[in-house]
Amino acid sequence: MIRFTLRIAAILLGLLACLPLHYLWRLFGQRSPWPRRFLAWVGRVAGLRIRVEGVPLRSNALILANHASWLDIMVIAGTSGAAFVSKAEVKKWPAIGWLAGLHDTVFIERAARTAVRGQAGALRDALSTGLAVALFPEGTTEGGREVLPFRASLLSALYPILPGIRVQPVAIDLGAATEEIAWVGDEGAGANARRLLSRKGIIPVSVRFLDPLDPADFPDRKALAARARDEIVSALGAPRLPLAQSAADR
């Protein structure tokens, strides 16, 4: 309980520090780096110690990553600054929805299967502005250590081809902590957050930004999704590197 309380306090202090700077950047019409820095701080407070491999695309990119925990958001945001695609109901969550909006989150109605075209259109509009946008195409954290098949529907946002847009597969490796950290089963969001923020010790994470893919090289979204998943699965099968150089310590 003490560890949880101290971590919540540290997160709130980080928010109070970042918010004025965020609005100052916005006042001058600039895209603010402070939501990304705040999310990186949340990850740090939660115990993440991140080692980065490869070079993240910071604009004109759709990032596709495997997904086991809400901490993956802190990993991707903190290392690449990418905005996210999220289900629309998150926008209504107290505090969380507001914070997600500050980070240019693209909210979509995932439950409406007939609205796929509109969902893809919202993502395409965001990509057209030059943003780097991250998507967890498994659509769930239920896979845990296993990388589930990628849902290709939102990748239709890339077709017809958007000039200059690349897809970057990203492999997030929580290592031995994956099964403990993974958000699976019927555990509620609040209970999961309390459990992880009460956890002792650090969480070594390796995040690999793989070579970008050109959507024009693939006949359709399904082929592109399958190739991105194959790249991630292959990267996760490679030997894990030592945590000697943490991105959070650079």
Short mmCIF file of N, CA, C and O in Angstrom, two decimals, residues 64-66 137-138 146-151 155 167 169-171 210 213 222-236:
data_model
loop_
_atom_site.label_atom_id
_atom_site.label_comp_id
_atom_site.label_asym_id
_atom_site.label_seq_id
_atom_site.Cartn_x
_atom_site.Cartn_y
_atom_site.Cartn_z
N LEU A 64 3.41 -0.42 -35.48
CA LEU A 64 2.65 -1.61 -35.09
C LEU A 64 3.46 -2.38 -34.05
O LEU A 64 4.61 -2.76 -34.32
N ALA A 65 2.88 -2.61 -32.88
CA ALA A 65 3.62 -3.26 -31.79
C ALA A 65 2.79 -4.36 -31.15
O ALA A 65 1.55 -4.32 -31.16
N ASN A 66 3.48 -5.34 -30.59
CA ASN A 66 2.80 -6.36 -29.79
C ASN A 66 2.34 -5.74 -28.47
O ASN A 66 2.83 -4.68 -28.06
N PRO A 137 -2.12 -3.94 -33.07
CA PRO A 137 -3.06 -4.62 -33.96
C PRO A 137 -3.55 -5.98 -33.47
O PRO A 137 -4.44 -6.56 -34.11
N GLU A 138 -3.03 -6.48 -32.33
CA GLU A 138 -3.66 -7.66 -31.74
C GLU A 138 -5.05 -7.31 -31.22
O GLU A 138 -5.91 -8.18 -31.09
N GLU A 146 2.53 -14.66 -25.95
CA GLU A 146 2.27 -15.01 -27.35
C GLU A 146 1.79 -13.79 -28.13
O GLU A 146 1.02 -12.97 -27.61
N VAL A 147 2.27 -13.66 -29.37
CA VAL A 147 1.80 -12.59 -30.24
C VAL A 147 0.63 -13.12 -31.06
O VAL A 147 0.79 -13.99 -31.91
N LEU A 148 -0.57 -12.61 -30.79
CA LEU A 148 -1.76 -13.07 -31.48
C LEU A 148 -1.78 -12.57 -32.93
O LEU A 148 -1.06 -11.63 -33.27
N PRO A 149 -2.60 -13.17 -33.79
CA PRO A 149 -2.72 -12.66 -35.16
C PRO A 149 -3.11 -11.19 -35.17
O PRO A 149 -3.90 -10.74 -34.33
N PHE A 150 -2.56 -10.45 -36.12
CA PHE A 150 -2.86 -9.03 -36.23
C PHE A 150 -4.17 -8.81 -36.97
O PHE A 150 -4.42 -9.44 -38.00
N ARG A 151 -4.99 -7.92 -36.44
CA ARG A 151 -6.20 -7.50 -37.13
C ARG A 151 -5.83 -6.45 -38.17
O ARG A 151 -5.25 -5.42 -37.84
N LEU A 155 -5.53 -1.15 -41.11
CA LEU A 155 -4.45 -0.90 -42.06
C LEU A 155 -4.98 -0.49 -43.43
O LEU A 155 -4.22 -0.04 -44.30
N VAL A 167 5.41 1.94 -42.42
CA VAL A 167 4.95 1.13 -41.28
C VAL A 167 6.17 0.60 -40.57
O VAL A 167 7.05 -0.01 -41.20
N PRO A 169 7.32 -1.96 -37.64
CA PRO A 169 7.05 -2.97 -36.61
C PRO A 169 7.93 -2.71 -35.39
O PRO A 169 9.10 -2.35 -35.53
N VAL A 170 7.35 -2.90 -34.21
CA VAL A 170 8.09 -2.70 -32.97
C VAL A 170 7.85 -3.88 -32.04
O VAL A 170 6.69 -4.25 -31.78
N ALA A 171 8.93 -4.46 -31.55
CA ALA A 171 8.84 -5.62 -30.65
C ALA A 171 9.13 -5.17 -29.22
O ALA A 171 10.22 -4.66 -28.93
N LEU A 210 12.09 -1.93 -35.54
CA LEU A 210 12.56 -2.71 -36.68
C LEU A 210 12.54 -1.89 -37.96
O LEU A 210 12.03 -0.77 -38.00
N LEU A 213 8.55 -0.72 -43.17
CA LEU A 213 7.98 -1.38 -44.34
C LEU A 213 7.24 -0.34 -45.18
O LEU A 213 6.60 0.58 -44.63
N LYS A 222 -3.80 -7.12 -45.49
CA LYS A 222 -3.60 -8.40 -44.80
C LYS A 222 -2.17 -8.89 -44.95
O LYS A 222 -1.56 -9.38 -43.99
N ALA A 223 -1.62 -8.74 -46.14
CA ALA A 223 -0.24 -9.14 -46.37
C ALA A 223 0.72 -8.27 -45.55
O ALA A 223 1.70 -8.76 -44.99
N LEU A 224 0.41 -6.99 -45.47
CA LEU A 224 1.24 -6.07 -44.69
C LEU A 224 1.18 -6.41 -43.21
O LEU A 224 2.21 -6.46 -42.52
N ALA A 225 -0.02 -6.69 -42.69
CA ALA A 225 -0.18 -7.05 -41.28
C ALA A 225 0.56 -8.34 -40.95
O ALA A 225 1.23 -8.44 -39.91
N ALA A 226 0.47 -9.31 -41.84
CA ALA A 226 1.14 -10.60 -41.60
C ALA A 226 2.65 -10.43 -41.59
O ALA A 226 3.34 -11.02 -40.74
N ARG A 227 3.18 -9.61 -42.49
CA ARG A 227 4.62 -9.39 -42.54
C ARG A 227 5.10 -8.66 -41.28
O ARG A 227 6.14 -9.02 -40.70
N ALA A 228 4.36 -7.65 -40.84
CA ALA A 228 4.74 -6.92 -39.63
C ALA A 228 4.75 -7.85 -38.42
O ALA A 228 5.67 -7.81 -37.59
N ARG A 229 3.74 -8.71 -38.31
CA ARG A 229 3.70 -9.66 -37.19
C ARG A 229 4.88 -10.62 -37.26
O ARG A 229 5.51 -10.92 -36.24
N ASP A 230 5.19 -11.12 -38.45
CA ASP A 230 6.31 -12.04 -38.60
C ASP A 230 7.62 -11.39 -38.15
O ASP A 230 8.46 -12.03 -37.50
N GLU A 231 7.80 -10.12 -38.49
CA GLU A 231 9.02 -9.41 -38.10
C GLU A 231 9.11 -9.29 -36.58
O GLU A 231 10.18 -9.46 -35.99
N ILE A 232 7.98 -9.00 -35.94
CA ILE A 232 7.96 -8.85 -34.48
C ILE A 232 8.22 -10.18 -33.80
O ILE A 232 9.01 -10.27 -32.85
N VAL A 233 7.55 -11.23 -34.26
CA VAL A 233 7.74 -12.55 -33.68
C VAL A 233 9.21 -12.99 -33.81
O VAL A 233 9.80 -13.52 -32.87
N SER A 234 9.80 -12.72 -34.95
CA SER A 234 11.21 -13.06 -35.16
C SER A 234 12.11 -12.29 -34.21
O SER A 234 13.04 -12.85 -33.63
N ALA A 235 11.83 -11.00 -34.04
CA ALA A 235 12.64 -10.18 -33.14
C ALA A 235 12.53 -10.64 -31.69
O ALA A 235 13.51 -10.64 -30.94
N LEU A 236 11.34 -11.04 -31.28
CA LEU A 236 11.14 -11.50 -29.91
C LEU A 236 11.83 -12.84 -29.67
O LEU A 236 12.14 -13.18 -28.52
#
